[in-house]
Coordinates of C-alpha atoms and ligand atoms in Angstrom, one line a residue:
X1 CA -10.0 11.8 -16.8
X2 CA -9.5 14.9 -14.6
X3 CA -6.2 16.7 -14.4
X4 CA -3.1 16.3 -16.6
X5 CA -2.1 12.8 -17.7
X6 CA 0.6 11.5 -15.5
X7 CA 3.6 9.4 -16.4
X8 CA 3.5 5.9 -14.8
X9 CA 7.1 4.6 -15.3
X10 CA 8.0 1.0 -14.6
X11 CA 11.3 0.8 -12.8
X12 CA 13.5 -2.3 -12.5
X13 CA 13.8 -2.1 -8.8
X14 CA 15.2 -5.1 -7.0
X15 CA 15.6 -4.9 -3.2
X16 CA 15.5 -8.5 -2.2
X17 CA 19.2 -8.8 -1.3
X18 CA 18.9 -5.9 1.1
X19 CA 16.3 -7.6 3.2
X20 CA 18.8 -10.3 4.3
X21 CA 20.0 -8.3 7.3
X22 CA 16.6 -6.9 8.4
X23 CA 16.2 -7.9 12.0
X24 CA 13.0 -9.4 13.5
X25 CA 11.9 -6.2 15.2
X26 CA 13.0 -3.9 12.4
X27 CA 10.9 -0.8 13.2
X28 CA 12.3 2.3 14.9
X29 CA 13.9 1.5 18.2
X30 CA 12.9 -2.2 17.7
X31 CA 9.2 -1.1 18.2
X32 CA 7.0 -4.1 18.6
X33 CA 3.6 -2.9 17.3
X34 CA 5.0 -0.9 14.3
X35 CA 7.0 -4.0 13.2
X36 CA 3.8 -6.1 13.3
X37 CA 1.7 -3.4 11.5
X38 CA 4.3 -3.1 8.7
X39 CA 4.5 -6.9 8.4
X40 CA 0.7 -7.1 8.3
X41 CA 0.5 -4.5 5.5
X42 CA 3.3 -6.2 3.5
X43 CA 1.5 -9.6 3.9
X44 CA -1.6 -8.5 2.1
X45 CA 0.1 -6.4 -0.6
X46 CA 1.3 -9.0 -3.2
X47 CA -2.1 -10.8 -3.6
X48 CA -4.0 -7.6 -3.2
X49 CA -2.0 -6.1 -6.0
X50 CA -2.5 -9.1 -8.2
X51 CA -6.2 -8.6 -7.6
X52 CA -5.9 -4.9 -8.6
X53 CA -4.1 -5.8 -11.8
X54 CA -6.7 -8.4 -12.8
X55 CA -9.6 -6.0 -12.0
X56 CA -8.2 -3.3 -14.2
X57 CA -6.9 -5.6 -16.9
X58 CA -10.4 -7.0 -17.3
X59 CA -11.5 -3.7 -18.8
X60 CA -8.4 -2.9 -20.8
X61 CA -10.0 -3.5 -24.2
X62 CA -12.8 -1.0 -23.4
X63 CA -10.5 1.9 -22.8
X64 CA -10.4 4.2 -25.8
X65 CA -8.2 7.0 -24.5
X66 CA -4.6 6.2 -25.5
X67 CA -3.1 8.1 -22.6
X68 CA -5.2 6.1 -20.1
X69 CA -4.2 3.0 -21.9
X70 CA -0.5 3.8 -21.5
X71 CA -1.2 4.6 -17.8
X72 CA -2.8 1.2 -17.3
X73 CA 0.3 -0.5 -18.7
X74 CA 2.4 1.5 -16.3
X75 CA 0.1 0.7 -13.4
X76 CA 0.3 -3.0 -14.2
X77 CA 4.1 -2.9 -14.4
X78 CA 4.4 -1.1 -11.2
X79 CA 2.0 -3.3 -9.2
X80 CA 3.7 -6.5 -10.5
X81 CA 7.0 -5.1 -9.3
X82 CA 5.6 -4.2 -5.9
X83 CA 4.1 -7.6 -5.5
X84 CA 7.5 -9.3 -6.3
X85 CA 9.5 -7.2 -3.9
X86 CA 6.9 -7.5 -1.1
X87 CA 6.9 -11.3 -1.6
X88 CA 10.6 -11.3 -1.1
X89 CA 10.3 -9.2 2.0
X90 CA 7.5 -11.4 3.3
X91 CA 9.6 -14.5 2.7
X92 CA 12.4 -12.9 4.9
X93 CA 9.9 -11.9 7.6
X94 CA 8.4 -15.5 7.5
X95 CA 11.9 -16.9 8.1
X96 CA 12.1 -14.6 11.2
X97 CA 8.9 -16.0 12.7
X98 CA 6.2 -13.8 11.3
X99 CA 3.2 -15.6 9.7
X100 CA 3.5 -13.6 6.5
X101 CA 3.3 -16.6 4.1
X102 CA 0.3 -17.9 5.9
X103 CA -1.5 -14.6 5.5
X104 CA -0.5 -14.4 1.9
X105 CA -2.2 -17.8 1.3
X106 CA -5.3 -16.7 3.2
X107 CA -5.5 -13.4 1.3
X108 CA -5.1 -15.3 -2.0
X109 CA -8.0 -17.7 -1.1
X110 CA -10.2 -14.9 0.2
X111 CA -9.7 -12.9 -3.0
X112 CA -10.3 -16.0 -5.2
X113 CA -13.6 -16.6 -3.4
X114 CA -14.6 -13.0 -3.9
X115 CA -13.8 -13.0 -7.6
X116 CA -15.9 -16.1 -8.1
X117 CA -19.0 -14.3 -6.7
X118 CA -18.5 -10.7 -7.4
X119 CA -19.2 -8.8 -10.7
X120 CA -16.2 -7.4 -12.4
X121 CA -17.3 -3.8 -11.9
X122 CA -17.5 -4.3 -8.2
X123 CA -14.0 -5.6 -8.2
X124 CA -12.9 -2.5 -10.1
X125 CA -14.7 -0.3 -7.6
X126 CA -12.9 -2.0 -4.7
X127 CA -9.6 -1.6 -6.5
X128 CA -10.2 2.1 -7.0
X129 CA -11.1 2.4 -3.3
X130 CA -8.1 0.5 -2.1
X131 CA -5.9 2.5 -4.4
X132 CA -7.1 5.5 -2.4
X133 CA -5.9 3.7 0.7
X134 CA -2.4 3.2 -0.7
X135 CA -2.4 6.8 -2.0
X136 CA -3.3 8.1 1.4
X137 CA -0.6 5.9 3.0
X138 CA 1.9 7.0 0.3
X139 CA 1.3 10.7 0.9
X140 CA 1.9 10.1 4.6
X141 CA 5.2 8.3 3.9
X142 CA 6.4 11.0 1.6
X143 CA 5.4 13.9 3.8
X144 CA 6.0 12.7 7.3
X145 CA 9.6 12.3 8.5
X146 CA 8.2 10.6 11.6
X147 CA 6.4 8.0 9.5
X148 CA 9.6 7.3 7.5
X149 CA 11.6 7.0 10.6
X150 CA 9.1 4.6 12.1
X151 CA 10.0 1.9 9.5
X152 CA 13.4 1.6 11.2
X153 CA 15.7 -0.5 9.1
X154 CA 16.9 1.2 5.9
X155 CA 15.8 -1.6 3.5
X156 CA 12.2 -1.5 4.9
X157 CA 12.1 2.2 4.7
X158 CA 13.3 2.1 1.1
X159 CA 10.8 -0.5 0.1
X160 CA 7.9 1.5 1.5
X161 CA 9.3 4.8 0.1
X162 CA 9.7 3.5 -3.4
X163 CA 6.3 1.8 -3.2
X164 CA 4.8 5.1 -1.9
X165 CA 6.2 7.1 -4.8
X166 CA 4.7 4.7 -7.4
X167 CA 1.3 4.5 -5.6
X168 CA 1.2 8.3 -5.8
X169 CA 2.2 8.2 -9.5
X170 CA -0.6 5.8 -10.4
X171 CA -3.2 6.8 -7.8
X172 CA -5.9 7.8 -10.3
X173 CA -5.5 5.0 -12.9
X174 CA -7.9 2.5 -11.5
X175 CA -10.3 5.3 -10.7
X176 CA -10.2 6.7 -14.2
X177 CA -10.7 3.3 -15.7
X178 CA -13.7 2.8 -13.4
X179 CA -15.2 6.1 -14.7
X180 CA -14.3 5.4 -18.3
X181 CA -16.2 2.1 -18.3
X182 CA -19.3 3.7 -16.8
X183 CA -18.9 2.8 -13.1
X184 CA -21.4 4.7 -11.0
X185 CA -21.0 6.8 -7.9
X186 CA -23.2 4.7 -5.6
X187 CA -21.2 1.5 -6.1
X188 CA -17.9 3.4 -5.9
X189 CA -18.8 4.9 -2.5
X190 CA -20.3 1.7 -1.2
X191 CA -17.2 -0.3 -2.0
X192 CA -15.1 2.3 -0.1
X193 CA -17.3 2.0 3.0
X194 CA -16.9 -1.7 3.0
X195 CA -13.2 -1.6 2.3
X196 CA -12.6 1.0 5.0
X197 CA -14.1 -1.2 7.7
X198 CA -12.9 -4.5 6.3
X199 CA -9.4 -3.3 6.1
X200 CA -9.3 -1.9 9.6
X201 CA -10.9 -5.1 11.1
X202 CA -8.6 -7.5 9.2
X203 CA -5.5 -5.5 9.9
X204 CA -6.4 -5.3 13.6
X205 CA -7.0 -9.0 13.8
X206 CA -3.7 -9.8 12.1
X207 CA -1.7 -7.4 14.3
X208 CA -3.3 -8.6 17.5
X209 CA -2.8 -12.3 16.7
X210 CA 0.8 -11.5 15.7
X211 CA 1.4 -9.8 19.0
X212 CA -0.2 -12.6 21.0
X213 CA 2.1 -15.1 19.3
X214 CA 5.2 -12.9 19.9
X215 CA 7.2 -13.7 23.0
X216 CA 8.5 -10.1 23.1
X217 CA 4.9 -8.9 23.9
X218 CA 5.1 -10.6 27.3
X219 CA 8.3 -8.9 28.5
X220 CA 7.5 -6.3 31.2
X221 CA 6.8 -2.8 30.0
X222 CA 7.4 -3.8 26.3
X223 CA 3.8 -3.5 25.1
X224 CA 3.1 -0.3 27.1
X225 CA 6.2 1.4 25.6
X226 CA 5.2 0.4 22.1
X227 CA 1.6 1.5 22.6
X228 CA 2.8 4.9 23.7
X229 CA 5.0 5.2 20.5
X230 CA 2.3 3.8 18.2
X231 CA -0.4 6.1 19.4
X232 CA 1.7 9.1 18.4
X233 CA 2.1 7.9 14.8
X234 CA 0.3 10.1 12.1
X235 CA -1.0 6.9 10.5
X236 CA -3.4 6.4 13.3
X237 CA -4.5 10.1 13.4
X238 CA -8.0 11.4 12.7
X239 CA -6.6 13.3 9.8
X240 CA -5.6 10.1 7.9
X241 CA -9.1 8.6 8.6
X242 CA -10.8 11.8 7.2
X243 CA -8.5 11.7 4.2
X244 CA -9.8 8.2 3.5
X245 CA -13.4 9.2 4.0
X246 CA -13.1 12.1 1.6
X247 CA -13.4 9.4 -1.1
X248 CA -17.0 9.0 -0.1
X249 CA -17.9 12.5 -1.2
X250 CA -19.9 12.6 -4.5
X251 CA -17.8 13.9 -7.3
X252 CA -14.5 13.0 -5.6
X253 CA -11.5 12.4 -7.8
X254 CA -8.0 11.3 -6.6
X255 CA -6.5 14.4 -8.2
X256 CA -8.5 16.6 -5.8
X257 CA -5.4 16.2 -3.6
X258 CA -2.5 17.5 -5.7
X259 CA 0.6 15.4 -5.1
X260 CA 2.5 16.3 -8.2
X261 CA 5.2 18.3 -6.4
X262 CA 5.6 15.6 -3.8
X263 CA 6.0 13.0 -6.6
X264 CA 8.6 15.2 -8.3
X265 CA 10.6 15.6 -5.1
X266 CA 10.8 11.9 -4.4
X267 CA 11.4 10.9 -8.0
X268 CA 14.5 13.1 -7.8
X269 CA 15.5 11.9 -4.3
X270 CA 15.1 8.2 -5.1
X271 CA 16.0 8.0 -8.8
X272 CA 17.7 11.2 -9.8
X273 CA 16.3 13.8 -12.1
X274 CA 16.6 11.8 -15.3
X275 CA 14.8 8.8 -13.7
X276 CA 18.0 6.7 -13.5
X277 CA 18.2 4.5 -10.4
X278 CA 20.5 5.6 -7.7
X279 CA 22.2 2.7 -5.9
X280 CA 19.0 0.7 -5.9
X281 CA 17.3 3.4 -3.8
X282 CA 19.8 2.9 -1.1
X283 CA 20.3 5.9 1.3
X284 CA 17.4 7.7 -0.2
X285 CA 15.6 8.5 3.0
Ligands
FE2_301 FE1 1.5 -1.2 -5.2
FE2_302 FE1 -1.4 0.8 -6.4

């Protein structure tokens, strides 16, 4: 395990009541595409995170390092909480007309199929790769004011900020487990290559279908305005793509990108210095 061991605290965050007044186009300035991108991401999180938990838990008994073992418990606790809160958010989005529950079911079935046919070590390699996705996204959320602003509604921004902080806190856990159980470099890199394209293709399909089914898309000038705004977002920059690709370098480790200071900053902003919760992360952005 490279770098200092990191605390992975499980926090009793509950945001569901705050989702009640999230409007349909919740993103900044009611942006159409960003609302659909955020909904698409949230739709795949709960079942994706359940998969991450199962993939890591499978190897739990083979981890000898007590610090890594403690980090695994924290990782599981954090991912379970993320799944619960994103399911609550998805239920609200579904009630507003998004197809989030349908996508959740589809994701669950796709993952179940994969788990029936894929070796456990490949599942863990995919988990480590996808954790690099969430860590990359997390870093962006924590560093870019523009990205935080793009979420629009405060409850959505808080959900993604809290999630971002915890993704950064546990970003190396699945990776360290993969290495501790003897996972090799070739499989690790291959799984990232597959994940990178599969993720982009599946997200694009989801967003395009969502837009096609959204009446708002057909209002004059609406899509053009949203395209202009979306194109400027750091999420879709070459830099983010390169940060993802860095994972495919031999010898890569998630701690190659130090994010400790960023984690400290957001721990303090969201939860106070002593880790106590501040008004259920309200007003934290
Ligand atoms: Fe998560
Ligand atoms: Fe994660």
